[in-house]
GROMACS .gro file of C-alpha atoms in nm:
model
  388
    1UNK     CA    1 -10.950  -0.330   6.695
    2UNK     CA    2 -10.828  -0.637   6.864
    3UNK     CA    3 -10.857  -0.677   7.215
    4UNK     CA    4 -10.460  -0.719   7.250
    5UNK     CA    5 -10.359  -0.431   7.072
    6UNK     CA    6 -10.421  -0.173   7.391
    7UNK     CA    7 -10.264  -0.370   7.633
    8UNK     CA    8  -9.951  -0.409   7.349
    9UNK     CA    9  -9.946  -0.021   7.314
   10UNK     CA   10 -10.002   0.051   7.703
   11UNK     CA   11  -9.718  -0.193   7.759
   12UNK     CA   12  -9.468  -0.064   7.491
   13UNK     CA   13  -9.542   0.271   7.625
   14UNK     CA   14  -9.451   0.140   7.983
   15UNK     CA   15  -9.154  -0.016   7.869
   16UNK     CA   16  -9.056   0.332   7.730
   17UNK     CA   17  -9.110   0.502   8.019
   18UNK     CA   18  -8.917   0.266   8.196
   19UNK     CA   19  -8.618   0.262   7.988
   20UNK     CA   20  -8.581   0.679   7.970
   21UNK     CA   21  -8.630   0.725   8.331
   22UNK     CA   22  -8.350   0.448   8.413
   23UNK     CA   23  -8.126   0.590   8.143
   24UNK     CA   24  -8.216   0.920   8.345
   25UNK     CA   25  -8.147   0.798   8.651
   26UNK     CA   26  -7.825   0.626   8.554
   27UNK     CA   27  -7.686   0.928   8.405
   28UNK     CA   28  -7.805   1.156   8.728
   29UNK     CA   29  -7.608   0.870   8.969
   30UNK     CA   30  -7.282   0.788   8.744
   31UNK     CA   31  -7.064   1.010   8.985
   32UNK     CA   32  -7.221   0.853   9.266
   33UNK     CA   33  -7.131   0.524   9.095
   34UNK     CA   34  -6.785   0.617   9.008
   35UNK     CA   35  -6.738   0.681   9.362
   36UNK     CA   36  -6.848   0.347   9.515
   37UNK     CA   37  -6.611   0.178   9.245
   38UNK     CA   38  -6.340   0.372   9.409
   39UNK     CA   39  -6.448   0.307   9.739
   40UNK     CA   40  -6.451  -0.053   9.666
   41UNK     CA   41  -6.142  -0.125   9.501
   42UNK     CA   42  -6.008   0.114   9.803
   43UNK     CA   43  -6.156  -0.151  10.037
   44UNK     CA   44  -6.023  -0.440   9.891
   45UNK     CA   45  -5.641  -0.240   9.886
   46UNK     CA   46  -5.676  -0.209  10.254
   47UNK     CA   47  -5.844  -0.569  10.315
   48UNK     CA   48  -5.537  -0.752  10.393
   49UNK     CA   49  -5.390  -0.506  10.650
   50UNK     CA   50  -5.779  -0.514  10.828
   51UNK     CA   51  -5.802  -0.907  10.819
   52UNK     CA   52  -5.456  -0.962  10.963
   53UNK     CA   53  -5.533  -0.729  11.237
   54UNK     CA   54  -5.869  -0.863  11.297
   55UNK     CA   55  -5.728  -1.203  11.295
   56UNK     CA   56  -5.488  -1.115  11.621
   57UNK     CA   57  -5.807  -1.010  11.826
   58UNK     CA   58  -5.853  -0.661  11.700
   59UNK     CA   59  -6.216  -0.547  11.643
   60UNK     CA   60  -6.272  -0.538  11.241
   61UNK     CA   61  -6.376  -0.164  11.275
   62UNK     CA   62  -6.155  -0.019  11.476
   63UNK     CA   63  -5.900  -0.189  11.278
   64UNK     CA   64  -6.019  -0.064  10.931
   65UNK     CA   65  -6.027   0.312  11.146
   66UNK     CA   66  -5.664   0.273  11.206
   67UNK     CA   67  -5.562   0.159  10.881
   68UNK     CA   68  -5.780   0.463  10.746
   69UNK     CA   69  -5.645   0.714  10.994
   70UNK     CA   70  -5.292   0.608  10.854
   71UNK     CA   71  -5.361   0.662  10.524
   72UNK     CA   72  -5.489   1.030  10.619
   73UNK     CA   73  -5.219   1.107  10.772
   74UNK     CA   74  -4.969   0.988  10.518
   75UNK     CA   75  -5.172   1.190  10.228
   76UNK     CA   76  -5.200   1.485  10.494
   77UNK     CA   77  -4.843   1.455  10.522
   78UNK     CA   78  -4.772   1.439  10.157
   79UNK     CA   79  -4.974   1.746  10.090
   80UNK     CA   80  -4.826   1.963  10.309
   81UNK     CA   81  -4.479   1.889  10.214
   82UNK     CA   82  -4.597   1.967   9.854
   83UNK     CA   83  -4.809   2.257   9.949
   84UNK     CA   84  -4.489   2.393  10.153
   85UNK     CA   85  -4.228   2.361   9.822
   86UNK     CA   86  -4.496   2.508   9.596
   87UNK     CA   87  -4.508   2.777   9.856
   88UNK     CA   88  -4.162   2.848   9.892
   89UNK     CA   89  -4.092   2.874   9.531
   90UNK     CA   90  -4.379   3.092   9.480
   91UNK     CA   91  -4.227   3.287   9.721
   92UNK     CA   92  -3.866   3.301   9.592
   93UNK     CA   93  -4.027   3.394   9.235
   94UNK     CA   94  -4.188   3.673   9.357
   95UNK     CA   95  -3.893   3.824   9.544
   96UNK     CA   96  -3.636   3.789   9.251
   97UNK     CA   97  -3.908   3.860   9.022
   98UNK     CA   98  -3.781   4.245   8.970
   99UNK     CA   99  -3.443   4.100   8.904
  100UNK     CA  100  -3.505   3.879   8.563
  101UNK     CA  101  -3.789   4.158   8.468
  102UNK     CA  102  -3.431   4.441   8.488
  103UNK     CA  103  -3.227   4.142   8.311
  104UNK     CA  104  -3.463   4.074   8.045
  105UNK     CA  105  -3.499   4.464   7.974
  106UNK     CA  106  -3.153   4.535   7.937
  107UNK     CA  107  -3.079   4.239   7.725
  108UNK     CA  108  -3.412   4.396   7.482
  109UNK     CA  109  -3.197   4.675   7.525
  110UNK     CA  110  -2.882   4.586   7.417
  111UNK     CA  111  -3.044   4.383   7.140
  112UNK     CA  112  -3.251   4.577   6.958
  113UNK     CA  113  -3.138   4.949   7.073
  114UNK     CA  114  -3.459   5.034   7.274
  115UNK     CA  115  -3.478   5.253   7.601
  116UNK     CA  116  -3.751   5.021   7.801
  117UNK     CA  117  -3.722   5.101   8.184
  118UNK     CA  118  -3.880   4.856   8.399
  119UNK     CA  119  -4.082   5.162   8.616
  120UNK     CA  120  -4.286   5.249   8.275
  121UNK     CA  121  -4.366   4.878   8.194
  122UNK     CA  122  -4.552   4.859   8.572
  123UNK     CA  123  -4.773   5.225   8.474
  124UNK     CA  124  -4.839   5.031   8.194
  125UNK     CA  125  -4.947   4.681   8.312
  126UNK     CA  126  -5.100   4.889   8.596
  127UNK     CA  127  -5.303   5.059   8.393
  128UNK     CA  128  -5.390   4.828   8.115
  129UNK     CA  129  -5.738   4.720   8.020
  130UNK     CA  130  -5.626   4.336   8.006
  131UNK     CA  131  -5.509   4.333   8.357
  132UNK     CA  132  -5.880   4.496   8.498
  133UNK     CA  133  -6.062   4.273   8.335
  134UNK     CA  134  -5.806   3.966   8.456
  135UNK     CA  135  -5.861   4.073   8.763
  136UNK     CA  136  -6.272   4.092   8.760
  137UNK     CA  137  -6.269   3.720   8.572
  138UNK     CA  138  -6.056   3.623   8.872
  139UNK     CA  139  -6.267   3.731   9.125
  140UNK     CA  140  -6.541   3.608   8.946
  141UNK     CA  141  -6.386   3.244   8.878
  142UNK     CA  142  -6.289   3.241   9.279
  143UNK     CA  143  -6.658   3.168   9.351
  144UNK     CA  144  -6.619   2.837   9.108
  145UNK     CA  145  -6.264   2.755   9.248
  146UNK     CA  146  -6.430   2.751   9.635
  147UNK     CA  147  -6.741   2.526   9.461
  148UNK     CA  148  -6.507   2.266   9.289
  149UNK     CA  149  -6.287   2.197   9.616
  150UNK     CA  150  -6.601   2.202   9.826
  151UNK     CA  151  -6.704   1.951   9.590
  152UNK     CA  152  -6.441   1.744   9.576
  153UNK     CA  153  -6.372   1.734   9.963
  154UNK     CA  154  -6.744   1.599   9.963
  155UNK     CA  155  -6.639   1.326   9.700
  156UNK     CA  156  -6.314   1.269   9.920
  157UNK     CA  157  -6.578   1.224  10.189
  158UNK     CA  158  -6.800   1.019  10.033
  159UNK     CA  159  -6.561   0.770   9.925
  160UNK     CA  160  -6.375   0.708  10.233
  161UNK     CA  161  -6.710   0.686  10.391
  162UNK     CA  162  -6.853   0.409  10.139
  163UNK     CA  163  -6.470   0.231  10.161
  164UNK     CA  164  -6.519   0.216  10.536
  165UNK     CA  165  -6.817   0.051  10.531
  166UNK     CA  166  -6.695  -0.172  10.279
  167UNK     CA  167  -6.347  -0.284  10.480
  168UNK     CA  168  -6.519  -0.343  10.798
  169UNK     CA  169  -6.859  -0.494  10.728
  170UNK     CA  170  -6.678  -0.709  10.413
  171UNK     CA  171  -6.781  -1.069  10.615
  172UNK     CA  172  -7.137  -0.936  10.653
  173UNK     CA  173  -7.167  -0.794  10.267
  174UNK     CA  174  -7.027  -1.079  10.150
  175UNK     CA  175  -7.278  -1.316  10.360
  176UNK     CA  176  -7.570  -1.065  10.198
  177UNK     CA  177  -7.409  -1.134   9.840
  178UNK     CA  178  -7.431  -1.524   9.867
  179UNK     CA  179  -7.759  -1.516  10.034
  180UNK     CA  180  -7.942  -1.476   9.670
  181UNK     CA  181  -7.717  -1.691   9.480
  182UNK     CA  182  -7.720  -2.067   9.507
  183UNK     CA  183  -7.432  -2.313   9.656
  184UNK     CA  184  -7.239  -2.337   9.296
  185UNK     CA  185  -7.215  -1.983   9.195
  186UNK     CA  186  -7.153  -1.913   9.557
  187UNK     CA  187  -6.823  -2.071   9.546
  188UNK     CA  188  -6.762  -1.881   9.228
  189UNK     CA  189  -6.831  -1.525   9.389
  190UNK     CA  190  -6.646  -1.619   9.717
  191UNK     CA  191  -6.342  -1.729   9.470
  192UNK     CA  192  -6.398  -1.435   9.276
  193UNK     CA  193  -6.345  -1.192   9.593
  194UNK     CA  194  -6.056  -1.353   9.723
  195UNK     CA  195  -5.853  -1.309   9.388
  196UNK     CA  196  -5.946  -0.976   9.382
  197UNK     CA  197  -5.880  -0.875   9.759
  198UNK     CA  198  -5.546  -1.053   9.677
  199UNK     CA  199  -5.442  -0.872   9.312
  200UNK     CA  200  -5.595  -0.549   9.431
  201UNK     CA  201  -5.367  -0.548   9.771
  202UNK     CA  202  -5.086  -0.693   9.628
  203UNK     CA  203  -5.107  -0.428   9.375
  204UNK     CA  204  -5.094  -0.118   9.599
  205UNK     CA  205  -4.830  -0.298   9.843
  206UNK     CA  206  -4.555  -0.342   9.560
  207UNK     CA  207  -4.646  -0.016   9.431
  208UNK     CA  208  -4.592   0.115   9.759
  209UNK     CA  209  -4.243  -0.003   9.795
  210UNK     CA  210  -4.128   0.032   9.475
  211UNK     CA  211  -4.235   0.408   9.558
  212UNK     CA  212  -4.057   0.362   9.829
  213UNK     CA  213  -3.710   0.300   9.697
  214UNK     CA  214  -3.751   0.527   9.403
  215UNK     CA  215  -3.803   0.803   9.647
  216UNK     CA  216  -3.497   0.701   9.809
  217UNK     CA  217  -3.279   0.707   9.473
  218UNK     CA  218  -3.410   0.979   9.347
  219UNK     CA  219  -3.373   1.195   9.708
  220UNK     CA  220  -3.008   1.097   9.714
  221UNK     CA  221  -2.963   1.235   9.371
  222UNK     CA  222  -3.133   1.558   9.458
  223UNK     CA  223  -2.939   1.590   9.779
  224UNK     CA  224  -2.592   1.512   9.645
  225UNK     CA  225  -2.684   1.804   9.402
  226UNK     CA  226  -2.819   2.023   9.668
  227UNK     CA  227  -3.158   2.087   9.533
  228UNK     CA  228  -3.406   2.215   9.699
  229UNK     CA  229  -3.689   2.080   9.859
  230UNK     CA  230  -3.478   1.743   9.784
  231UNK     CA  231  -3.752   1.529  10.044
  232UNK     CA  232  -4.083   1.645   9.899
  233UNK     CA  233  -3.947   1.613   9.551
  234UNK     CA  234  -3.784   1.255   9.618
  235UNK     CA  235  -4.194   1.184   9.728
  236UNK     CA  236  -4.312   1.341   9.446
  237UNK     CA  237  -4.153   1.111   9.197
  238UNK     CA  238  -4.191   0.793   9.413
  239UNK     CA  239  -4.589   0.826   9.452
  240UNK     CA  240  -4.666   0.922   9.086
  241UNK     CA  241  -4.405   0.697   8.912
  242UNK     CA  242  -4.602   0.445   9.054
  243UNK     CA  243  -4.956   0.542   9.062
  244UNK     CA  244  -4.944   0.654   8.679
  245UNK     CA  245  -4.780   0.322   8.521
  246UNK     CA  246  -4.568   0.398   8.214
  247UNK     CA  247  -4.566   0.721   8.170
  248UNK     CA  248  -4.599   0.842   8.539
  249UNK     CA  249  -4.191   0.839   8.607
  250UNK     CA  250  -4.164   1.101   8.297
  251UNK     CA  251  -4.384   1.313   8.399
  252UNK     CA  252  -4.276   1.287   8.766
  253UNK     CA  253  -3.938   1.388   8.659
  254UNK     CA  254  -4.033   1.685   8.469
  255UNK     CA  255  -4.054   1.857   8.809
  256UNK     CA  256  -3.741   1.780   8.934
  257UNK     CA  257  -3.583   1.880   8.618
  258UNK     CA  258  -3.719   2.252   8.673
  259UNK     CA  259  -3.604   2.319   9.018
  260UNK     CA  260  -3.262   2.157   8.938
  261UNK     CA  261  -3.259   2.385   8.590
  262UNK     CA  262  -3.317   2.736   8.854
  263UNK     CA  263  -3.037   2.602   9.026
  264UNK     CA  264  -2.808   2.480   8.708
  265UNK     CA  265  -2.880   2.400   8.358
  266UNK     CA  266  -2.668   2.081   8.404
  267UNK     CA  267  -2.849   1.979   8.716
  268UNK     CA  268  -3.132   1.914   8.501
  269UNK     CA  269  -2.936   1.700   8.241
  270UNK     CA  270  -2.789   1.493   8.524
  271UNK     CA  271  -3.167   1.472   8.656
  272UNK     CA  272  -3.293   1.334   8.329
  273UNK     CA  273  -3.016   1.112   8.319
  274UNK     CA  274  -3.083   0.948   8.607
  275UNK     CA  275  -3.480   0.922   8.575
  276UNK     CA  276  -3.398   0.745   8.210
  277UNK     CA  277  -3.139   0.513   8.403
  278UNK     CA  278  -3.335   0.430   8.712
  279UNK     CA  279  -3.637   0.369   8.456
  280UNK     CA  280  -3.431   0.091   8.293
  281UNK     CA  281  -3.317  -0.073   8.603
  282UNK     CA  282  -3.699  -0.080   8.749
  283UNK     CA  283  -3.871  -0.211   8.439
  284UNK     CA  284  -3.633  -0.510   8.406
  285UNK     CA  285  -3.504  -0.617   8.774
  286UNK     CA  286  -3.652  -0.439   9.030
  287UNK     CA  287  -4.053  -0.504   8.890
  288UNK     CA  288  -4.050  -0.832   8.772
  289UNK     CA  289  -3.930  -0.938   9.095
  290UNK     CA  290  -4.168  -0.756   9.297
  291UNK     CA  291  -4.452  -0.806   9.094
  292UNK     CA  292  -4.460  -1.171   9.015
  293UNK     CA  293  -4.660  -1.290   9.259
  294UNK     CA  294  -4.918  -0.990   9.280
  295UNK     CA  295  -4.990  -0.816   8.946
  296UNK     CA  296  -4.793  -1.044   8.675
  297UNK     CA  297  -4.938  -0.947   8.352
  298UNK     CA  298  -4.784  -0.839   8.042
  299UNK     CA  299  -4.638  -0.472   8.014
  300UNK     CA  300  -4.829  -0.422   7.697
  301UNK     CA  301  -5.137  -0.578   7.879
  302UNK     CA  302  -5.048  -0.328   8.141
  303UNK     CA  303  -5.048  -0.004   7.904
  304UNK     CA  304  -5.347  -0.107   7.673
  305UNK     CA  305  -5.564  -0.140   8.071
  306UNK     CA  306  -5.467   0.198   8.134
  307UNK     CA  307  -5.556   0.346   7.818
  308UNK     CA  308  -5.898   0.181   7.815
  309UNK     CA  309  -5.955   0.298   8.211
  310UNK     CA  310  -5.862   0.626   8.130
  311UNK     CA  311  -6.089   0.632   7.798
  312UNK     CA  312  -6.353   0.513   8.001
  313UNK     CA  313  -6.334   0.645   8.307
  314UNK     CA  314  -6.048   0.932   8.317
  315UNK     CA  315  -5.794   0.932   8.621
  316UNK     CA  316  -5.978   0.697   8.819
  317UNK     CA  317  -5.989   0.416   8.536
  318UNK     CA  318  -5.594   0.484   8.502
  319UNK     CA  319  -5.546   0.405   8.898
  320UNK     CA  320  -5.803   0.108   8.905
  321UNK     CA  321  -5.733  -0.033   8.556
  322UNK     CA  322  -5.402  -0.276   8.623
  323UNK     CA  323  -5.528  -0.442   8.948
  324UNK     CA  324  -5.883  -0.518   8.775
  325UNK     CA  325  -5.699  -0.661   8.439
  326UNK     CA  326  -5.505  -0.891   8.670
  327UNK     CA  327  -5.846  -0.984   8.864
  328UNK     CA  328  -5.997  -1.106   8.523
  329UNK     CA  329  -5.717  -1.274   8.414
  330UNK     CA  330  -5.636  -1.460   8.733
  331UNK     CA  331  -6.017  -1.530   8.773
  332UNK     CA  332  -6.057  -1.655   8.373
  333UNK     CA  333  -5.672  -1.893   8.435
  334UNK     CA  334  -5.880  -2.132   8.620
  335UNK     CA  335  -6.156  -2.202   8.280
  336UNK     CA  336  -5.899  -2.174   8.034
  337UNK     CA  337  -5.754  -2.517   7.922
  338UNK     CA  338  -5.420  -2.553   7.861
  339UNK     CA  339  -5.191  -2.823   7.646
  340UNK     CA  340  -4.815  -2.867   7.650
  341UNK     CA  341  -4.623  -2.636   7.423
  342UNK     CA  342  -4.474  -2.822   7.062
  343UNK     CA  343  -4.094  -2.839   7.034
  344UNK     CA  344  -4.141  -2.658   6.699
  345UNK     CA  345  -3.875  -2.431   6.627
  346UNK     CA  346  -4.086  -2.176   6.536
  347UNK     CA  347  -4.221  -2.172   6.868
  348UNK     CA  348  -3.919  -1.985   6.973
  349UNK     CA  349  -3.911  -1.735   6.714
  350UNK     CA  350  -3.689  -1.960   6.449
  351UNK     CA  351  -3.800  -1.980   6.109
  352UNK     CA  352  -3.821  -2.279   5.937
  353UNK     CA  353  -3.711  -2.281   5.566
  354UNK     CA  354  -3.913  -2.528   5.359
  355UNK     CA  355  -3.808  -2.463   5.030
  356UNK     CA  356  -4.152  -2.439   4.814
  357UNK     CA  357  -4.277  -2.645   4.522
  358UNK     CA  358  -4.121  -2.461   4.214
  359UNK     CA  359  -3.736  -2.497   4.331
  360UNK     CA  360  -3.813  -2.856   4.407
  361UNK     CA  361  -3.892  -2.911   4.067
  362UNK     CA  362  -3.633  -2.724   3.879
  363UNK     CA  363  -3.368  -2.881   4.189
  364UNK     CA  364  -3.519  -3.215   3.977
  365UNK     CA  365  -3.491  -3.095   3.624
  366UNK     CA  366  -3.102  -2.977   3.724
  367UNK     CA  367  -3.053  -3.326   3.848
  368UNK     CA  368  -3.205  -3.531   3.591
  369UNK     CA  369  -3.040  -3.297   3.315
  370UNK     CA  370  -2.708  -3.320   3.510
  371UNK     CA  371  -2.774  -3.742   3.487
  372UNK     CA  372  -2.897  -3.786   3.104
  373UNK     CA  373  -2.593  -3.864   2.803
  374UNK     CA  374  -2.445  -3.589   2.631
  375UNK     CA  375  -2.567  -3.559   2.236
  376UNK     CA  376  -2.436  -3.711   1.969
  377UNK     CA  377  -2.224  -3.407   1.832
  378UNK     CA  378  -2.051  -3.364   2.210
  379UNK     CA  379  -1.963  -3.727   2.208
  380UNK     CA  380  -1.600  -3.822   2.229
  381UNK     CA  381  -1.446  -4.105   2.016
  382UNK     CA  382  -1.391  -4.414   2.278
  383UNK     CA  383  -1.004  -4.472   2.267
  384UNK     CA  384  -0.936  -4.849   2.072
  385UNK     CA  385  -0.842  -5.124   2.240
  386UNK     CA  386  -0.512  -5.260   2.252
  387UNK     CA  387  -0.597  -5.602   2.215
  388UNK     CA  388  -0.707  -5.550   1.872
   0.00000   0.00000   0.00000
């Protein structure tokens, strides 16, 4: 046996090792990892706020606990007008609950000649098997209802923990990044952060207003028809039109839509009316005007991002995908070269009609056809002259 061949097998098998226990590892740790990519695109969002407050004499982390107490409060705020509506119509549904069950029964009556009564439906559903063992799956699945929100109040937790850190020790992590990496590629990773802190700020900050007046619009609408819950509604469509690009103003409306339907059918036409409008007027003059300095990339760009973020990395990739898209392609402008654009008409979307090889030839054989003396039988006799 050659001497090498151990030390090849004992390393191969290390390698091995190595390899399954990282893949392990990674596995074990991707929700820990999904977390800190949160955290930090949440600490470049807030970045700009914390360095202009810092700037004015402000202590970097009691600025970054300010700007993090506000957005609490704001989601605190947001939750508990949402958590009061849902409430409230819970509430109403319950109470007028024995009303559509006696309306439905008497139009089963009327319609197919049946005696129902709604006091022997309730014995019934009372004492059904499918409503005991409901209820003992229910109490069973409360247990994994409590464990989920525990869990994801520790993720909450976790990621405005690692964000914090992030916003108000960003000088010093930075300083730690560009410690291992030499002058040149320094530059590069400094550059690098600024585009993103920029794109990834600018991002949330349009978002934010264009939330902003699409809440207004849209509570105006709801108010004029005297829907209920018209503020926490007009909130509802703002934040998620916004937050879920493309498709998050549909499904935003669809809520809307039901509580104005339990008040009037035609409420909820006049609803969809106006989300399809206001849709319209955002994507071509309120977006492009707000956006072109932050987040300007393509809309298609846009959609395809989201897809991929959500493919990859479910709601979280959706919220994160745009402002990393525009980071790359902000960060890649600066390497790609660029020449000045042809005045080629097809540039512009005109076609250009070169007529091919074949007509040009039989274009020729017309001509030269057209050109040539007529035979001798299609000859006419040339008139004599006078003079003779």
């Amino acid at each position: 046996m050659p001497r090498w061949l151990p030390r090849a097998m004992v390393l191969a098998l290390a390698l091995f090792a190595c390899f399954q226990l990282g893949s392990w590892a990674f596995h074990q740790l991707t929700g820990l990892l999904i977390n800190i990519l949160i955290a930090f695109f949440l600490a470049l969002a807030v970045e700009p706020a914390v360095s202009r407050m810092a700037h004015h004499g402000m202590r970097r982390g009691l600025a970054t606990a300010l700007v993090f107490l506000g957005v609490i409060f704001a989601g605190a705020g947001f939750v508990a007008m949402l958590g009061s509506m849902l409430a409230g119509q819970i509430v109403d549904m319950v109470e007028d609950f024995p009303q559509y069950l006696d309306s439905v029964i008497s139009w089963i009556n009327t319609t197919f000649h049946t005696e129902l009564s709604r006091v022997e439906l309730q014995d019934s559903l009372v004492h059904s098997d499918w409503l005991q063992k409901y209820v003992q799956n229910s109490a069973t699945g409360v247990l994994d209802v409590s464990a989920q929100v525990l869990g994801g109040l520790f993720q909450l937790l976790t990621i405005l923990l690692f964000s914090f850190y992030f916003a108000a020790d960003g000088p010093r992590l930075r300083r730690a990044l560009c410690s291992v990496l030499p002058p040149a590629k320094q530059a590069e990773v400094l550059r690098a952060w600024e585009i993103a802190v920029d794109k990834t700020g600018g991002y949330l900050y349009s978002r934010g207003l264009m939330a902003l007046i699409s809440g207004i619009a849209h509570y105006i609408l709801l108010a004029a028809l005297d829907v209920s819950y018209a503020p926490a509604l007009a909130v509802w469509v703002g934040l998620v039109s916004q937050f879920l690009p493309t498709i998050g103003t549909y499904l935003a409306g669809a809520l809307p839509m039901l509580i104005a339907f339990t008040v009037d059918p035609w409420y909820a036409l006049w609803v969809l009316i106006f989300v399809v409008v206001y849709q319209q007027f955002e994507n071509y003059m309120l977006q492009p005007k707000l956006t072109a300095k932050t987040v300007d990339i393509h809309p298609a760009v846009a959609f395809g991002s989201v897809i991929v973020g959500t493919a990859l990395l479910g709601a979280v990739g959706a919220l994160i995908a745009i402002p990393a898209v525009a980071t790359l392609q902000a960060f890649l402008g600066a390497y790609v070269k660029r020449y000045d654009v042809t005045d080629d008409p097809r540039v512009h979307g005109h076609r250009k009609r070169d007529v091919g090889p074949p007509l040009v030839r039989l274009r020729q054989a017309l001509s030269t056809r057209s050109d040539a003396p007529p035979p001798p039988h299609q000859r006419t006799a040339e008139p004599p002259d006078r003079d003779t």
